[in-house]
XYZ file of C-alpha atoms in Angstrom:
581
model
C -23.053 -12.302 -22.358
C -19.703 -11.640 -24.020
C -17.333 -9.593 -21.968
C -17.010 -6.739 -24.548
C -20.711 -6.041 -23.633
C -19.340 -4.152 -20.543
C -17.048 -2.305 -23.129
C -20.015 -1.451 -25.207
C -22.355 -0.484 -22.679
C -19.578 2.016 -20.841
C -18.892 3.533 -24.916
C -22.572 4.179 -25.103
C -23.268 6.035 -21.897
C -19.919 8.163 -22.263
C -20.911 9.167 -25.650
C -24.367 9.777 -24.999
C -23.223 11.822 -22.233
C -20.901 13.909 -23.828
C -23.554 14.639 -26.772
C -25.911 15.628 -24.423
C -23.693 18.012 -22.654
C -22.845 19.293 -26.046
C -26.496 19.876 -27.439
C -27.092 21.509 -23.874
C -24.234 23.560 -24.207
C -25.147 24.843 -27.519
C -28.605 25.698 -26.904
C -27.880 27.811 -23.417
C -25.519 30.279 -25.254
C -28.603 30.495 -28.120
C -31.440 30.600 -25.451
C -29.574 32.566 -21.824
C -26.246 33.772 -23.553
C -26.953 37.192 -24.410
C -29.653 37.606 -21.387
C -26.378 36.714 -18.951
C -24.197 38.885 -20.593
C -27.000 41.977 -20.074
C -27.391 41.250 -16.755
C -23.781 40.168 -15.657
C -22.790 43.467 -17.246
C -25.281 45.995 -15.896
C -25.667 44.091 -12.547
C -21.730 44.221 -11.756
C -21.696 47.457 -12.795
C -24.379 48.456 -10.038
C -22.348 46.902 -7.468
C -19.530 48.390 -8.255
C -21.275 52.019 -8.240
C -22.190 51.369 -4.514
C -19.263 50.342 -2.992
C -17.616 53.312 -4.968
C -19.196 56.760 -3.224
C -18.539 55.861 0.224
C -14.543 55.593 -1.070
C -15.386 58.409 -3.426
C -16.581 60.517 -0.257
C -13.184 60.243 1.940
C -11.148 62.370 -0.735
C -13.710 65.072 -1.875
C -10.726 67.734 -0.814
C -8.279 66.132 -2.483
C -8.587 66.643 -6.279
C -5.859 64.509 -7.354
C -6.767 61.540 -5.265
C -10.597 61.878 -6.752
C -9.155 62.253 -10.258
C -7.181 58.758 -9.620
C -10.139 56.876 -7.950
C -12.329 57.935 -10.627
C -10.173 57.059 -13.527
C -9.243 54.010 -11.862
C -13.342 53.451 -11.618
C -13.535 54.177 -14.951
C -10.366 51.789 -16.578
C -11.873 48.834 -14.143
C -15.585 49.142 -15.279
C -15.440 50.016 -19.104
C -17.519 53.000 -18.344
C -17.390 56.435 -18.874
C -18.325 58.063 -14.776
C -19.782 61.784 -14.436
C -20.619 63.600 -11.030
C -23.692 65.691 -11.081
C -24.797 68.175 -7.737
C -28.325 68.100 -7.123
C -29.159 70.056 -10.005
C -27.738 67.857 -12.355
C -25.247 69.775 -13.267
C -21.731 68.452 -14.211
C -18.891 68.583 -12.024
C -15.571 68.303 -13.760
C -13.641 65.456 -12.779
C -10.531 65.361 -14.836
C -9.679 61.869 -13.984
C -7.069 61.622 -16.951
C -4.555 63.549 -16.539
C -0.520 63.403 -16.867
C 2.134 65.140 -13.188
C 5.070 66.541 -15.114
C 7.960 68.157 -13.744
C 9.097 70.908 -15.936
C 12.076 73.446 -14.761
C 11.872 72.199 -11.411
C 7.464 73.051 -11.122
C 5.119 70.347 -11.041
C 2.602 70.334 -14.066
C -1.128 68.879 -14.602
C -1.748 67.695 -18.562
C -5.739 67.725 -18.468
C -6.916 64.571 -20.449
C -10.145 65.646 -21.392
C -12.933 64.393 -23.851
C -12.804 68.117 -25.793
C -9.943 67.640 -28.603
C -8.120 64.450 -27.276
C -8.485 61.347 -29.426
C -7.102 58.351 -27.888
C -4.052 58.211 -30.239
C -3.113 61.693 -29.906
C -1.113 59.728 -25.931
C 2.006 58.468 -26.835
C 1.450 54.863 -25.586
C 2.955 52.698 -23.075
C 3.657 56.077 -21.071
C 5.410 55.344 -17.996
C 7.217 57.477 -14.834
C 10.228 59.070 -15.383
C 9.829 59.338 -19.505
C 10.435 62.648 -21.128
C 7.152 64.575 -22.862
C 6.589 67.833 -25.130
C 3.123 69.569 -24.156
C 1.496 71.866 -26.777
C -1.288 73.370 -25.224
C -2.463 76.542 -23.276
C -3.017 77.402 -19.329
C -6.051 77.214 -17.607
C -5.239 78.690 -14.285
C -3.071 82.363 -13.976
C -0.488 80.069 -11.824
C -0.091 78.486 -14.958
C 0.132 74.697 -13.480
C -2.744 73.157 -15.169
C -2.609 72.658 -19.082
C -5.182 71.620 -21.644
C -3.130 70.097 -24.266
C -3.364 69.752 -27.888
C -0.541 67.499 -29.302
C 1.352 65.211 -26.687
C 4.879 64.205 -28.345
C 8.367 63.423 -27.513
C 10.925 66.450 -26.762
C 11.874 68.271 -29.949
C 13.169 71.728 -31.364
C 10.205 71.725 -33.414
C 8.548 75.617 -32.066
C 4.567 74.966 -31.029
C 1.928 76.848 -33.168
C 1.079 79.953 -33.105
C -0.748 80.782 -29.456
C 0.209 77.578 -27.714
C 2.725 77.203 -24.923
C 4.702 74.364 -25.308
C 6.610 72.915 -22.051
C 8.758 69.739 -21.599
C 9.120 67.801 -18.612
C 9.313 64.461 -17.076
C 6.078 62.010 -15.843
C 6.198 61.538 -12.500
C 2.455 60.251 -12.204
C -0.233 59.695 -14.444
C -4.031 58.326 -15.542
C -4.813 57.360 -18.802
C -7.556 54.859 -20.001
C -6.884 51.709 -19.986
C -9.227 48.256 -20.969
C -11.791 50.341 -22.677
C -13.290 49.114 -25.635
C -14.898 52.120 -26.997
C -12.352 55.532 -27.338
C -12.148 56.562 -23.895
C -12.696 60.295 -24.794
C -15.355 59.936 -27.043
C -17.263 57.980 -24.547
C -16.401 60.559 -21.783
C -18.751 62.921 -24.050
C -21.037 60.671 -25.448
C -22.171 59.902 -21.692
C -23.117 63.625 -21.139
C -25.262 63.333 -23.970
C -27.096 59.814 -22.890
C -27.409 62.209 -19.361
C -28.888 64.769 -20.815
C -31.723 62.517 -22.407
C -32.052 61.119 -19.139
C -32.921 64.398 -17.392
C -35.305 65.453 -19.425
C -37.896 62.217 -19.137
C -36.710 61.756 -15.117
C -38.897 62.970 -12.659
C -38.816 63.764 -8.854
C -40.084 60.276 -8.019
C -37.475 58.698 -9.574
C -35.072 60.398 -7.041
C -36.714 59.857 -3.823
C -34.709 57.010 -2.740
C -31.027 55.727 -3.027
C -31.633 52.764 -5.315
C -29.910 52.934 -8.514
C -31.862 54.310 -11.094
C -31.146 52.480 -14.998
C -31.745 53.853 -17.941
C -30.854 52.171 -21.578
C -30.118 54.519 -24.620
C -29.157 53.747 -28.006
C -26.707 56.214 -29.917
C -28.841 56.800 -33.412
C -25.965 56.793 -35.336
C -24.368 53.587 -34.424
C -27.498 51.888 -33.326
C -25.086 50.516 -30.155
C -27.137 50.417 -26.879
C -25.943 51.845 -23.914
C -27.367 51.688 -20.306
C -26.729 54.521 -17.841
C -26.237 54.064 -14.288
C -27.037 56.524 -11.639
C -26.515 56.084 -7.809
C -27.505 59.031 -5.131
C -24.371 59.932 -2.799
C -23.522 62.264 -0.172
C -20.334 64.568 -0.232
C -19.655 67.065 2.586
C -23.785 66.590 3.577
C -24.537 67.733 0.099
C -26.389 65.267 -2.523
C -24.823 64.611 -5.961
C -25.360 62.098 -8.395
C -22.780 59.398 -9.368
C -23.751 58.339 -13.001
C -21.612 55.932 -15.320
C -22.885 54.840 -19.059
C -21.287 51.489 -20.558
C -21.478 49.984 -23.658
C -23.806 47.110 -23.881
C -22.111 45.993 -27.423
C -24.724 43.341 -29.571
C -24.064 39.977 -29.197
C -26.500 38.600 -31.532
C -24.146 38.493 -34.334
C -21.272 36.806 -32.128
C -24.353 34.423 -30.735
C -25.052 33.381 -34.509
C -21.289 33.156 -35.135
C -20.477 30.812 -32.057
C -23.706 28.446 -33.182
C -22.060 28.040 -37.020
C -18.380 27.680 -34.974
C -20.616 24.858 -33.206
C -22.026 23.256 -36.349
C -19.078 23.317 -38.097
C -17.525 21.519 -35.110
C -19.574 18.936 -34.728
C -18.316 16.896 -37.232
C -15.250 16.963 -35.652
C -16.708 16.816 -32.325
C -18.136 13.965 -32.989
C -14.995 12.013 -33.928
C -13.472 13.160 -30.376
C -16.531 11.953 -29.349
C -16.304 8.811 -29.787
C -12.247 8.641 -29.312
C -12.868 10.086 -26.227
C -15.753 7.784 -24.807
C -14.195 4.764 -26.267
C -10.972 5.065 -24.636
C -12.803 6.134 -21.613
C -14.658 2.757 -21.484
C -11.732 1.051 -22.177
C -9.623 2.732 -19.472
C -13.162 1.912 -17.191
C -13.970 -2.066 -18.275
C -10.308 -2.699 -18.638
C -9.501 -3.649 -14.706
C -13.701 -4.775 -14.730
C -12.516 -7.616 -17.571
C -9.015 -8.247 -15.560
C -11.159 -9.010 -12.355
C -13.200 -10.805 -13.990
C -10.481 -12.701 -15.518
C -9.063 -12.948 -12.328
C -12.003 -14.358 -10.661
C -12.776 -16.856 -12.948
C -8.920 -18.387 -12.651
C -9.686 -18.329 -9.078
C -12.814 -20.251 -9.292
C -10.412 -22.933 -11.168
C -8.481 -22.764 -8.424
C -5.493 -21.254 -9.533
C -3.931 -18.751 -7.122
C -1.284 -18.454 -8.974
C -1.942 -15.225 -10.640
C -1.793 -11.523 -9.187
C -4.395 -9.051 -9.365
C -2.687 -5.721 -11.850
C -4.786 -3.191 -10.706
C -2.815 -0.882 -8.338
C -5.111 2.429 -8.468
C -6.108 4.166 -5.461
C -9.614 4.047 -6.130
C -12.518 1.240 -6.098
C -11.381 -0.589 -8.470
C -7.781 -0.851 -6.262
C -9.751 -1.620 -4.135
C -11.861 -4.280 -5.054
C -8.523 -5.746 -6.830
C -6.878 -5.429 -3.105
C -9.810 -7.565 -1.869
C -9.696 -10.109 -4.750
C -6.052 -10.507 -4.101
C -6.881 -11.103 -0.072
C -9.811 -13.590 -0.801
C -6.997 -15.290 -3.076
C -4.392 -15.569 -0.772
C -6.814 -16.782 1.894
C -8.572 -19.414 -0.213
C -4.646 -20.470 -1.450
C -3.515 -20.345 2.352
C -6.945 -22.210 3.199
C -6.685 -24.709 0.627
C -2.921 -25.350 1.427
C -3.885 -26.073 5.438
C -6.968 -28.153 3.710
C -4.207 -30.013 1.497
C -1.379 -30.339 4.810
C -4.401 -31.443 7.113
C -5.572 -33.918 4.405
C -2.066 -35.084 4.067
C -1.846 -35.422 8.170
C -4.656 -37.284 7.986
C -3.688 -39.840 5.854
C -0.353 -40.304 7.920
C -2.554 -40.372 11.300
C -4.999 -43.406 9.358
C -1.415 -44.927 8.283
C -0.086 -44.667 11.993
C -3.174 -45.863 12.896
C -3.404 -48.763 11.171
C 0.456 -48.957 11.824
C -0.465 -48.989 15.408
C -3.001 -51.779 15.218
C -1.056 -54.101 13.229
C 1.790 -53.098 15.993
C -0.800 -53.440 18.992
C -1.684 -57.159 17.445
C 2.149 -57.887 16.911
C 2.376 -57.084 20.254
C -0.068 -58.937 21.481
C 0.786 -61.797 19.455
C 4.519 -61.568 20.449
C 3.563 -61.244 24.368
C 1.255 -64.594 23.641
C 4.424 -66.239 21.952
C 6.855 -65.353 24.704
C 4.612 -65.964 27.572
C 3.107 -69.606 26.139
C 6.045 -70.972 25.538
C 7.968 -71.144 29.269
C 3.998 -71.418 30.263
C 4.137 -74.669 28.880
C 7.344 -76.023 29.641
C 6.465 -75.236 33.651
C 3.526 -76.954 33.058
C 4.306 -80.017 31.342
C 7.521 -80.105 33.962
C 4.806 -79.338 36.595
C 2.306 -81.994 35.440
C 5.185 -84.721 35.289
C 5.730 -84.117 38.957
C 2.357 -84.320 39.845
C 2.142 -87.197 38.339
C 5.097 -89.389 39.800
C 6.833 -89.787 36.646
C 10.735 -89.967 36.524
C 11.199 -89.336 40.006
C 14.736 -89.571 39.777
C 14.507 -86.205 37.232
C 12.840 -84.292 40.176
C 15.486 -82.190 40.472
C 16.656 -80.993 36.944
C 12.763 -80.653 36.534
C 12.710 -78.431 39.160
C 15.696 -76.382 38.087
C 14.187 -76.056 34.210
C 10.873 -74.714 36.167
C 12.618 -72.059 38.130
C 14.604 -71.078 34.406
C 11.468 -70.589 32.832
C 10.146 -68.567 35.311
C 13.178 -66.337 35.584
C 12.702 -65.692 31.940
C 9.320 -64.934 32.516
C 9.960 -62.546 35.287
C 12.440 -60.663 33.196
C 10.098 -60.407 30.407
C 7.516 -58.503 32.280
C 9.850 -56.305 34.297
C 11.390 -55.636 30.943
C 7.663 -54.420 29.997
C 7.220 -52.519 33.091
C 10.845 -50.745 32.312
C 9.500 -49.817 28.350
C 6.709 -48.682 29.344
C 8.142 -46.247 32.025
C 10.126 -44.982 29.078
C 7.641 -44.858 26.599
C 5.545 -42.848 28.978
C 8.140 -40.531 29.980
C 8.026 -41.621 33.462
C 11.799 -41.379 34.469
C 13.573 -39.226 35.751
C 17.327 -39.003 34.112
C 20.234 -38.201 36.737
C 22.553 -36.119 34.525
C 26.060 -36.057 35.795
C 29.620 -36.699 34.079
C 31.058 -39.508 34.045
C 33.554 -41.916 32.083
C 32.073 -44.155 29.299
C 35.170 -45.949 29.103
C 35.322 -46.828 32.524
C 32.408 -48.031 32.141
C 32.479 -49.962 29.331
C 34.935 -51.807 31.104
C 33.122 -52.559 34.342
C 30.087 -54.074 31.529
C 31.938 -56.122 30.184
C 33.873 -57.929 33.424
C 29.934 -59.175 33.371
C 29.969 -60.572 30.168
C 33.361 -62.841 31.126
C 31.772 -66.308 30.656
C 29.379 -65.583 27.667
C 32.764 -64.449 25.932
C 34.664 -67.358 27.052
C 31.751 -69.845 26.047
C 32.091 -68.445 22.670
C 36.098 -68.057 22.313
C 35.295 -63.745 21.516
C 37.710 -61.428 22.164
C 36.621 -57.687 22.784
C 39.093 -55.240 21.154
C 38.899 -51.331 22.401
C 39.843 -48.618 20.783
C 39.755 -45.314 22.866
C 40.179 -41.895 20.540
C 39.015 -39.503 23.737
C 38.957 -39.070 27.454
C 35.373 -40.253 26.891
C 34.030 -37.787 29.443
C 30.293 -37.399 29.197
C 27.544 -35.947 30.593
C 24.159 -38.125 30.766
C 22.667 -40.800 33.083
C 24.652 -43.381 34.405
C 22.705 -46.330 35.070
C 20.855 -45.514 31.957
C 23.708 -45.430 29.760
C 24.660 -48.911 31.127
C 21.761 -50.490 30.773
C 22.316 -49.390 26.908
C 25.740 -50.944 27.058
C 24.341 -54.153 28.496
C 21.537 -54.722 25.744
C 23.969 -53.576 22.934
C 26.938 -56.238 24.115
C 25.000 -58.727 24.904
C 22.987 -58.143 21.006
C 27.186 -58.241 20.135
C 27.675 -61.142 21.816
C 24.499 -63.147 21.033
C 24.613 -62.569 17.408
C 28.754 -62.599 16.634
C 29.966 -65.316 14.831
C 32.562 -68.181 17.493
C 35.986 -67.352 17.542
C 35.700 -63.677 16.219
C 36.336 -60.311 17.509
C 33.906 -57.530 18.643
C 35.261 -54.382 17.845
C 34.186 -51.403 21.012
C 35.135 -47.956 19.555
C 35.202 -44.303 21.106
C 35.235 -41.240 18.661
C 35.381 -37.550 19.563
C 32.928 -35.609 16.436
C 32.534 -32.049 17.362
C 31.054 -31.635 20.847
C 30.118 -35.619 21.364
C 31.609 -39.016 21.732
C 30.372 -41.877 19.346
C 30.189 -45.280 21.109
C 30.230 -48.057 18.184
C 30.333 -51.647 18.588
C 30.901 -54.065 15.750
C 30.882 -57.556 15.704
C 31.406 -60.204 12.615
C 28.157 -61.862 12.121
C 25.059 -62.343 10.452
C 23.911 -58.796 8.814
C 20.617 -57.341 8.751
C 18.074 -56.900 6.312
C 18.113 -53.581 4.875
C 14.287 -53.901 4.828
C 14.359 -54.207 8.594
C 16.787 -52.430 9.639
C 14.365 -49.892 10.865
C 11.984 -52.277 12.355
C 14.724 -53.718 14.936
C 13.847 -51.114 17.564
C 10.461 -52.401 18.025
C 9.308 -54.479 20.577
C 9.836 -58.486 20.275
C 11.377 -57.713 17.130
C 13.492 -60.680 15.790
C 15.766 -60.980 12.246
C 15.248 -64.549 12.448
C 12.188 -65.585 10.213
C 11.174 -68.147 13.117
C 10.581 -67.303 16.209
C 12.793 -69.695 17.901
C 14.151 -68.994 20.711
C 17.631 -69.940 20.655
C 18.891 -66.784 20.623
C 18.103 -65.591 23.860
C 16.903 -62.737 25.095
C 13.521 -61.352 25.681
C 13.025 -59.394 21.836
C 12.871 -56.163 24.109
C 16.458 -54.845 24.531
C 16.959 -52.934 21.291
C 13.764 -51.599 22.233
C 14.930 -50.103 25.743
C 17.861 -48.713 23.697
C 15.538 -46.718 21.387
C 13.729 -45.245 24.482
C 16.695 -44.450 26.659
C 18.604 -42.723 23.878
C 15.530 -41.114 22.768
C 14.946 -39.492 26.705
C 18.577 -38.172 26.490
C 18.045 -36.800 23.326
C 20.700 -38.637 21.818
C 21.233 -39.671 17.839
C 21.902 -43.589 17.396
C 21.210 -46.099 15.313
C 23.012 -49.580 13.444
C 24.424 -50.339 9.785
C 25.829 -53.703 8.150
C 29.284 -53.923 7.944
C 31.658 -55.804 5.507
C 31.545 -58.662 7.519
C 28.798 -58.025 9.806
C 26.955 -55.267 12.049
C 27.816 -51.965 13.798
C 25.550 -50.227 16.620
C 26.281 -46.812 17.346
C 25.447 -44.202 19.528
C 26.370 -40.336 20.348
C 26.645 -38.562 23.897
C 27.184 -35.070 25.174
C 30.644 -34.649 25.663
C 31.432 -33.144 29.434
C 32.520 -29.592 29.193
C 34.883 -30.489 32.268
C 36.409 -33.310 29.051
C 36.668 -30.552 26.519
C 38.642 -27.576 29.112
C 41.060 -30.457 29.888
C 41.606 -31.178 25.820
């Protein structure tokens, strides 16, 4: 399956989807719209009528404050509100009216249905602007007006039988969010009451639900639905009844289905811009996965996972990237322990080939003095060259001195191979002793005309193991002095580098292979491509070296020279050495 399938199959479901939602859309407002206005409307309304007598109730002596909850009522519904006593009759509300304060009196403007159009307000009236009243009194106190123009202040003298005054708001209630002329509805609900009363019966009346009633004005054809809710005021019953508008919708229903048809063209295009960048921003970390997963099962690590949303998806990219790292640290210990492998089958087969060397070597420098004591031994047995008895004798004991030090030189290995000593660390001068080694060495020196030449750079204070270190001196002067050329010098050297002191003796002689320079730490180890044995020795002192300096954790080792070889080898400098420098 192609990976834009995904793509594809993500586009189709958003855009079905989205169609879907549209057609559904489309056919509640034709089918529910205008039902859910009708009922929204009237059923709100209800509510509202309810929760309002109880309020209505707490002011009943206080005119002003049931003028302001009323028109308040009123501007919050979009209804027009009467209150009727239990004979139906009308009790005068007044809820708009206008508090001026004219020469120092407080006046009330009555804003009443009766020769008030909704224009004749100034607008945007507000507390503390100036007003001109044309009207006449309806109380002898003369504080309550009806008007019959409303304007600014002017010179302008009212008509003939009007009072005109001129003060300044200081409180006021005026419709507001009504979509019919407040005034005209004010009157038009008396009229929808008085149809009412005349079809309502005692029956209707005997409880406190709220009793509906829909009218429709004959000239404009616009229903209306009156609302009427039984109250209580001072113990007395009275009638709260409010008429709103319930304005056609049929021809705004058919309006907002062509608005939808017309759309659709267009809706379509987003339609499809919309779902297919929706699937894209949806398959496009699904294909990078994916993508991601397949480089991973080619075993490249190497790349990182993008995604970094805080969702699934960042999620399942978080995981991805931790399987990755795990497979690449997995594979890497595979790869290391693959590696170590092969070195531990090399250092195997390193160690046979040593084991047999060894063996072989042991053979070699245990059959040879074997033999000379027993051909020696057999010539004495049998009689022969009696007058040899003596020097046969003496070559018997030689051999077996050799022998002996070959095995107590494998008995002193292997205590340092297996860690088995115990160092004595304590300082001590290596130039003192250097000195006392070689007073040993006094006739193989002389046999061979050397001369030892030392050259001291230090105190040569150090701290390690005595008796150690001078078996180390031993094998190393006596390699020197086995292997220098007659008549030549051997060269004994002290150096102070950093915290340590280098021992380094040279002598002029045969060099060594650079292909075994490495190997002359083993054991039996010889640079002489036959085994003779004219050089002495048991082929185990360079090895005893390694092991000693190795237990001291010491650096050593041996290079050619110019004219022939140089062993070297580094000790801890005493810190009693370094105060006194």
């Amino acid at each position: 399956m192609k990976k834009s399938s995904v793509v594809l199959k993500l586009f189709m479901v958003t855009f079905i989807c989205f169609s879907l939602f549209y057609f559904l859309l489309l056919l509640s407002q034709v089918l529910f719209f205008e039902k859910f206005y009708f009922e929204n409307k009237i059923g709100q309304l209800s509510k509202n009528l309810k929760t309002f007598g109880p309020i209505l109730s707490k002011y009943t002596e206080d005119e002003g404050k049931t003028a302001e909850l009323t028109g308040e009522f009123m501007n919050q519904n979009n209804a027009a509100l009467s209150l009727l006593n239990k004979d139906f009759t009308n009790q005068p509300l007044y809820s708009y009216r206008i508090e001026l304060l004219a020469d120092g009196e407080n006046k009330t403007i009555l804003l009443s249905g009766e020769g008030i159009q909704l224009n004749d307000v100034p607008s945007q009236i507000k507390q503390g602007d100036s007003l001109r009243v044309d009207g006449f009194y309806l109380d002898e106190a003369e504080t309550i007006i009806q008007p019959v123009t409303l304007s600014a202040p002017s010179t302008v003298p009212p008509e003939q039988g009007l009072e005109m005054i001129e003060g300044t708001v200081t409180n006021y209630t005026l419709p507001k969010n009504r979509s019919f002329n407040a005034y005209f509805q004010d009157n038009l609900n008396q009229e929808i009451l008085r149809s009412w009363i005349n079809i309502t019966t005692n029956k209707d009346l005997l409880n406190n639900d709220t009793i509906q009633y829909k009218w429709t004005d004959q000239w404009s054809g616009v229903p209306y639905v009156l609302l009427i809710q039984k109250i209580e005021l001072n113990g007395d019953p009275y009638y709260l009844a409010a008429s709103t508008t319930l304005q056609p919708v049929d021809e705004a229903v058919e309006m907002i289905q062509q608005y939808f048809l017309y759309f659709a063209a267009f809706g379509i295009i987003l339609l499809v811009i919309i779902s297919g960048f929706y699937s894209r921003i949806l398959s496009k970390p699904l294909i990078s996965l994916s993508q991601t997963a397949r480089r991973m099962a080619d075993l490249d690590f190497s790349i990182k996972t993008p995604s970094h949303s805080n969702d699934e998806f960042g999620a399942l990219s978080a995981s991805l990237q931790t399987m990755s790292d795990n497979l690449k640290a997995t594979l890497k210990e595979l790869e290391t322990a693959n590696q170590q492998l092969h070195k531990d089958m090399d250092k195997k087969q390193e160690l046979l080939q040593l084991h047999k060397e060894f063996t072989g070597n042991v053979s070699h420098e245990l059959k040879t003095p074997l033999g000379i004591i027993k051909g020696f031994a057999e010539g004495l047995q049998d009689g022969v060259a009696e007058h040899k008895k003596e020097r046969y004798l003496s070559h018997i004991l030689h051999e077996v001195d050799h022998m002996n030090e070959i095995i107590m030189d494998l008995l002193l290995l292997s205590k340092y191979e297996a860690e088995a000593v115990q160092l004595h660390i304590k300082s001590f001068s290596v130039s003192h002793l250097i000195n006392r080694v070689l007073d040993t060495f006094t006739q193989q020196l002389a046999q061979k005309s050397l001369e030892v030449v030392i050259t001291n750079h230090t105190h040569g204070i150090v701290q390690a193991d005595q008796k150690r270190i001078e078996q180390v001196l031993v094998n190393l002067l006596s390699n020197a002095i086995t292997h220098a050329s007659p008549r030549s010098s051997i060269y004994v050297t002290l150096l102070n580098i950093a915290d340590e002191i280098e021992v380094r003796i040279e002598n002029k002689g045969e060099q060594i292979p650079i292909n075994q320079m490495e190997r002359i730490w083993e054991k039996f180890y010889r640079t002489e491509y036959s085994r003779s044995r004219k050089s002495g020795g048991t082929g185990l002192g360079l090895a005893i070296v390694s092991q000693i300096l190795h237990l001291h954790g010491r650096s050593f080792g041996a290079e050619n020279t110019a004219v022939g070889v140089v062993f070297f080898f580094r000790l801890k400098e005493s810190e009693r050495n370094t105060n006194e420098m």
